[in-house]
């Protein structure tokens, strides 16, 4: 089974469980890292294991070892809040500096981190367009161009052997891809939730599907677009 699929006239590969590799640009795409989520919760008195940032960045580093990308595009909500970039622990910051030195790192701003400045390296953008594809944090209805975004943290749920299993997934239509959340402490929204279906901005008769990473490549599941078209 192949890891590759076509979108916007380009070939992409499912990389790990929640990233895409773009061979033509030698680029790795990730979204919704939510770095320093644990420390943000700790500031409000809710203690979580403080290892989310280093775990997330180590997962990216592992993909970099495999794919050797020249470019990394991170599609918003890179940090859990505007102060998270400055709170990054020394070990995580050192790894991030290594990653941004080895690649052209592009930070797309998200609703959680409008003030991301790239203090550990990389350049920030509200959105970018490469090879006719727009990369932004949240899907924009009415945009006729191919678009890759994040924001919704889609998860595919299915009953297997009597129990509910949830997996991160990509949502793909003819014009839009919504990326899963990459961060170690990120939750998820059911892929058939009306908010995700609405964001897909489907035309009549247009199909939308969930792509779920597997060891052999990815599995495709057709989704109902009725919720999107009913809005």
Tab-separated table of C-alpha atoms in Angstrom:
chain	number	residue	atom	x	y	z
A	1	UNK	CA	0.000	0.000	0.000
A	2	UNK	CA	1.381	3.407	-0.961
A	3	UNK	CA	1.803	6.341	1.400
A	4	UNK	CA	1.312	8.809	-1.497
A	5	UNK	CA	-1.738	10.611	-2.859
A	6	UNK	CA	-2.417	13.489	-5.256
A	7	UNK	CA	-3.715	16.897	-4.222
A	8	UNK	CA	-3.673	20.240	-6.013
A	9	UNK	CA	-1.612	18.781	-8.841
A	10	UNK	CA	1.085	17.675	-6.388
A	11	UNK	CA	2.064	14.377	-4.769
A	12	UNK	CA	2.094	14.113	-0.971
A	13	UNK	CA	3.019	11.264	1.356
A	14	UNK	CA	1.510	10.453	4.740
A	15	UNK	CA	4.479	10.715	7.136
A	16	UNK	CA	4.065	9.037	10.508
A	17	UNK	CA	0.603	9.443	12.013
A	18	UNK	CA	0.072	13.180	11.630
A	19	UNK	CA	2.456	14.769	9.096
A	20	UNK	CA	2.761	15.044	5.337
A	21	UNK	CA	5.893	14.921	3.223
A	22	UNK	CA	5.912	16.917	-0.024
A	23	UNK	CA	8.636	15.513	-2.296
A	24	UNK	CA	8.515	18.294	-4.916
A	25	UNK	CA	9.369	20.879	-2.259
A	26	UNK	CA	11.300	18.473	-0.016
A	27	UNK	CA	9.050	19.800	2.746
A	28	UNK	CA	7.557	18.299	5.897
A	29	UNK	CA	4.110	19.605	6.909
A	30	UNK	CA	2.884	19.543	10.511
A	31	UNK	CA	0.110	21.357	12.352
A	32	UNK	CA	-1.092	22.216	15.844
A	33	UNK	CA	2.015	21.368	17.850
A	34	UNK	CA	0.642	23.239	20.882
A	35	UNK	CA	4.117	23.368	22.421
A	36	UNK	CA	4.136	24.249	26.143
A	37	UNK	CA	0.542	23.203	26.682
A	38	UNK	CA	1.496	21.492	29.947
A	39	UNK	CA	3.203	24.606	31.320
A	40	UNK	CA	0.189	26.725	30.311
A	41	UNK	CA	-2.092	24.431	32.296
A	42	UNK	CA	0.343	24.477	35.232
A	43	UNK	CA	0.064	28.277	35.394
A	44	UNK	CA	-3.656	27.761	36.066
A	45	UNK	CA	-3.047	25.105	38.725
A	46	UNK	CA	-3.694	22.032	36.566
A	47	UNK	CA	-0.609	19.857	36.596
A	48	UNK	CA	0.251	17.770	33.540
A	49	UNK	CA	3.501	15.889	32.810
A	50	UNK	CA	5.851	18.667	31.590
A	51	UNK	CA	7.313	16.702	28.690
A	52	UNK	CA	4.941	17.529	25.839
A	53	UNK	CA	7.224	19.966	24.013
A	54	UNK	CA	10.313	17.762	23.950
A	55	UNK	CA	8.204	14.716	22.974
A	56	UNK	CA	6.592	16.614	20.094
A	57	UNK	CA	9.908	17.995	18.821
A	58	UNK	CA	11.586	14.577	19.106
A	59	UNK	CA	8.809	13.153	16.904
A	60	UNK	CA	9.524	15.859	14.316
A	61	UNK	CA	13.254	15.161	14.584
A	62	UNK	CA	12.600	11.468	13.903
A	63	UNK	CA	10.678	12.349	10.740
A	64	UNK	CA	13.502	14.669	9.704
A	65	UNK	CA	15.950	11.790	10.076
A	66	UNK	CA	13.762	9.690	7.794
A	67	UNK	CA	12.845	12.258	5.123
A	68	UNK	CA	15.716	14.781	5.341
A	69	UNK	CA	13.431	17.746	4.501
A	70	UNK	CA	14.875	21.071	3.439
A	71	UNK	CA	11.745	22.852	4.662
A	72	UNK	CA	9.255	22.462	7.520
A	73	UNK	CA	5.873	24.183	7.366
A	74	UNK	CA	4.041	24.324	10.711
A	75	UNK	CA	0.407	25.300	10.206
A	76	UNK	CA	-0.444	27.324	13.294
A	77	UNK	CA	-1.105	26.833	16.989
A	78	UNK	CA	2.576	26.052	17.167
A	79	UNK	CA	2.576	27.116	20.821
A	80	UNK	CA	-0.387	26.758	23.165
A	81	UNK	CA	-0.393	30.484	23.977
A	82	UNK	CA	1.474	33.647	23.054
A	83	UNK	CA	3.912	33.251	25.950
A	84	UNK	CA	4.684	29.594	25.244
A	85	UNK	CA	7.496	30.407	22.846
A	86	UNK	CA	9.441	32.174	25.615
A	87	UNK	CA	8.587	29.464	28.204
A	88	UNK	CA	10.079	26.667	26.114
A	89	UNK	CA	12.315	24.550	28.354
A	90	UNK	CA	16.055	24.559	27.691
A	91	UNK	CA	16.224	21.029	26.274
A	92	UNK	CA	13.245	21.593	23.956
A	93	UNK	CA	14.563	24.985	22.874
A	94	UNK	CA	17.955	23.470	22.042
A	95	UNK	CA	16.318	20.776	19.897
A	96	UNK	CA	14.145	23.365	18.164
A	97	UNK	CA	17.215	25.490	17.396
A	98	UNK	CA	18.874	22.433	15.845
A	99	UNK	CA	15.787	21.784	13.711
A	100	UNK	CA	15.455	25.381	12.548
A	101	UNK	CA	19.153	25.513	11.712
A	102	UNK	CA	18.923	22.356	9.602
A	103	UNK	CA	15.759	23.371	7.703
A	104	UNK	CA	13.940	26.387	6.370
A	105	UNK	CA	11.280	26.478	9.085
A	106	UNK	CA	8.073	28.411	8.294
A	107	UNK	CA	5.752	29.203	11.209
A	108	UNK	CA	2.136	29.919	10.204
A	109	UNK	CA	0.391	31.864	12.959
A	110	UNK	CA	-2.672	30.320	14.597
A	111	UNK	CA	-5.470	31.460	16.877
A	112	UNK	CA	-3.463	30.349	19.945
A	113	UNK	CA	-0.206	32.022	18.966
A	114	UNK	CA	-0.764	35.139	16.894
A	115	UNK	CA	2.430	36.596	18.385
A	116	UNK	CA	4.782	33.754	17.446
A	117	UNK	CA	8.075	35.438	16.539
A	118	UNK	CA	10.517	32.633	15.734
A	119	UNK	CA	12.842	33.419	18.652
A	120	UNK	CA	14.332	29.909	18.337
A	121	UNK	CA	14.657	30.227	14.564
A	122	UNK	CA	12.369	30.159	11.560
A	123	UNK	CA	10.217	32.813	9.897
A	124	UNK	CA	6.596	33.635	10.638
A	125	UNK	CA	3.746	34.138	8.158
A	126	UNK	CA	-0.014	34.573	8.393
A	127	UNK	CA	-0.292	32.228	5.401
A	128	UNK	CA	1.812	31.231	2.424
A	129	UNK	CA	1.219	29.994	-1.124
A	130	UNK	CA	3.533	27.463	-2.798
A	131	UNK	CA	2.940	25.817	-6.193
A	132	UNK	CA	-0.599	27.167	-6.221
A	133	UNK	CA	-1.507	25.678	-2.817
A	134	UNK	CA	-2.396	27.952	0.113
A	135	UNK	CA	-1.166	27.005	3.590
A	136	UNK	CA	-3.050	28.601	6.499
A	137	UNK	CA	-4.162	27.688	9.990
A	138	UNK	CA	-7.927	27.531	9.543
A	139	UNK	CA	-9.791	26.522	6.392
A	140	UNK	CA	-11.328	29.456	4.538
A	141	UNK	CA	-14.694	28.801	2.952
A	142	UNK	CA	-15.168	30.252	-0.506
A	143	UNK	CA	-11.497	30.000	-1.500
A	144	UNK	CA	-11.448	28.191	-4.859
A	145	UNK	CA	-7.738	27.339	-4.653
A	146	UNK	CA	-6.237	24.170	-3.140
A	147	UNK	CA	-5.647	24.702	0.576
A	148	UNK	CA	-3.964	22.817	3.427
A	149	UNK	CA	-4.839	23.845	6.984
A	150	UNK	CA	-5.129	22.591	10.551
A	151	UNK	CA	-7.038	23.948	13.575
A	152	UNK	CA	-9.718	21.274	14.046
A	153	UNK	CA	-7.591	18.305	15.257
A	154	UNK	CA	-9.712	15.739	13.357
A	155	UNK	CA	-9.977	12.196	14.707
A	156	UNK	CA	-11.574	9.172	13.090
A	157	UNK	CA	-13.549	6.949	15.453
A	158	UNK	CA	-14.611	3.371	14.764
A	159	UNK	CA	-15.785	0.416	16.837
A	160	UNK	CA	-13.295	-2.449	16.567
A	161	UNK	CA	-13.749	-5.727	18.457
A	162	UNK	CA	-16.359	-4.187	20.704
A	163	UNK	CA	-14.495	-1.031	21.706
A	164	UNK	CA	-14.252	2.472	20.324
A	165	UNK	CA	-10.897	3.290	18.730
A	166	UNK	CA	-9.916	6.886	17.891
A	167	UNK	CA	-7.100	7.736	15.484
A	168	UNK	CA	-5.768	11.027	14.209
A	169	UNK	CA	-6.692	11.550	10.577
A	170	UNK	CA	-6.422	13.869	7.589
A	171	UNK	CA	-9.614	15.192	6.044
A	172	UNK	CA	-9.379	15.439	2.257
A	173	UNK	CA	-11.700	16.831	-0.396
A	174	UNK	CA	-10.960	18.043	-3.918
A	175	UNK	CA	-9.838	21.495	-2.709
A	176	UNK	CA	-9.014	21.118	0.968
A	177	UNK	CA	-6.896	19.075	3.332
A	178	UNK	CA	-7.359	19.521	7.084
A	179	UNK	CA	-4.340	18.204	8.986
A	180	UNK	CA	-4.527	16.317	12.296
A	181	UNK	CA	-2.910	17.799	15.394
A	182	UNK	CA	0.724	16.736	15.748
A	183	UNK	CA	1.304	17.782	19.375
A	184	UNK	CA	1.778	15.199	22.113
A	185	UNK	CA	-0.946	16.629	24.385
A	186	UNK	CA	-3.530	17.623	21.781
A	187	UNK	CA	-7.058	16.265	21.851
A	188	UNK	CA	-9.283	15.788	18.854
A	189	UNK	CA	-12.653	16.526	17.275
A	190	UNK	CA	-14.701	13.784	15.651
A	191	UNK	CA	-14.036	13.901	11.923
A	192	UNK	CA	-17.756	13.998	11.121
A	193	UNK	CA	-18.437	16.916	13.454
A	194	UNK	CA	-20.439	19.626	11.683
A	195	UNK	CA	-17.644	22.195	12.258
A	196	UNK	CA	-15.195	20.103	10.224
A	197	UNK	CA	-17.730	19.246	7.553
A	198	UNK	CA	-18.710	22.917	7.264
A	199	UNK	CA	-15.040	23.931	6.887
A	200	UNK	CA	-14.678	21.507	3.956
A	201	UNK	CA	-16.923	23.835	1.917
A	202	UNK	CA	-18.164	21.035	-0.327
A	203	UNK	CA	-19.968	21.560	-3.604
A	204	UNK	CA	-22.993	19.398	-4.430
A	205	UNK	CA	-21.885	15.866	-5.153
A	206	UNK	CA	-18.325	16.475	-3.921
A	207	UNK	CA	-16.775	13.696	-1.847
A	208	UNK	CA	-14.797	14.043	1.372
A	209	UNK	CA	-12.762	11.326	3.039
A	210	UNK	CA	-10.657	10.599	6.106
A	211	UNK	CA	-7.117	9.331	5.607
A	212	UNK	CA	-5.830	7.313	8.566
A	213	UNK	CA	-2.159	6.386	8.704
A	214	UNK	CA	-1.307	2.677	8.852
A	215	UNK	CA	1.972	0.779	8.953
A	216	UNK	CA	1.564	-0.030	5.265
A	217	UNK	CA	0.482	3.454	4.144
A	218	UNK	CA	-2.966	4.837	4.882
A	219	UNK	CA	-6.599	3.757	4.912
A	220	UNK	CA	-9.344	5.824	3.257
A	221	UNK	CA	-12.834	6.220	4.698
A	222	UNK	CA	-15.631	8.023	2.847
A	223	UNK	CA	-17.401	10.620	5.001
A	224	UNK	CA	-20.840	12.133	4.704
A	225	UNK	CA	-20.774	15.655	3.306
A	226	UNK	CA	-24.422	16.269	4.189
A	227	UNK	CA	-23.562	18.338	7.269
A	228	UNK	CA	-21.316	20.598	5.248
A	229	UNK	CA	-23.823	21.256	2.500
A	230	UNK	CA	-26.706	21.828	4.960
A	231	UNK	CA	-25.110	24.996	6.379
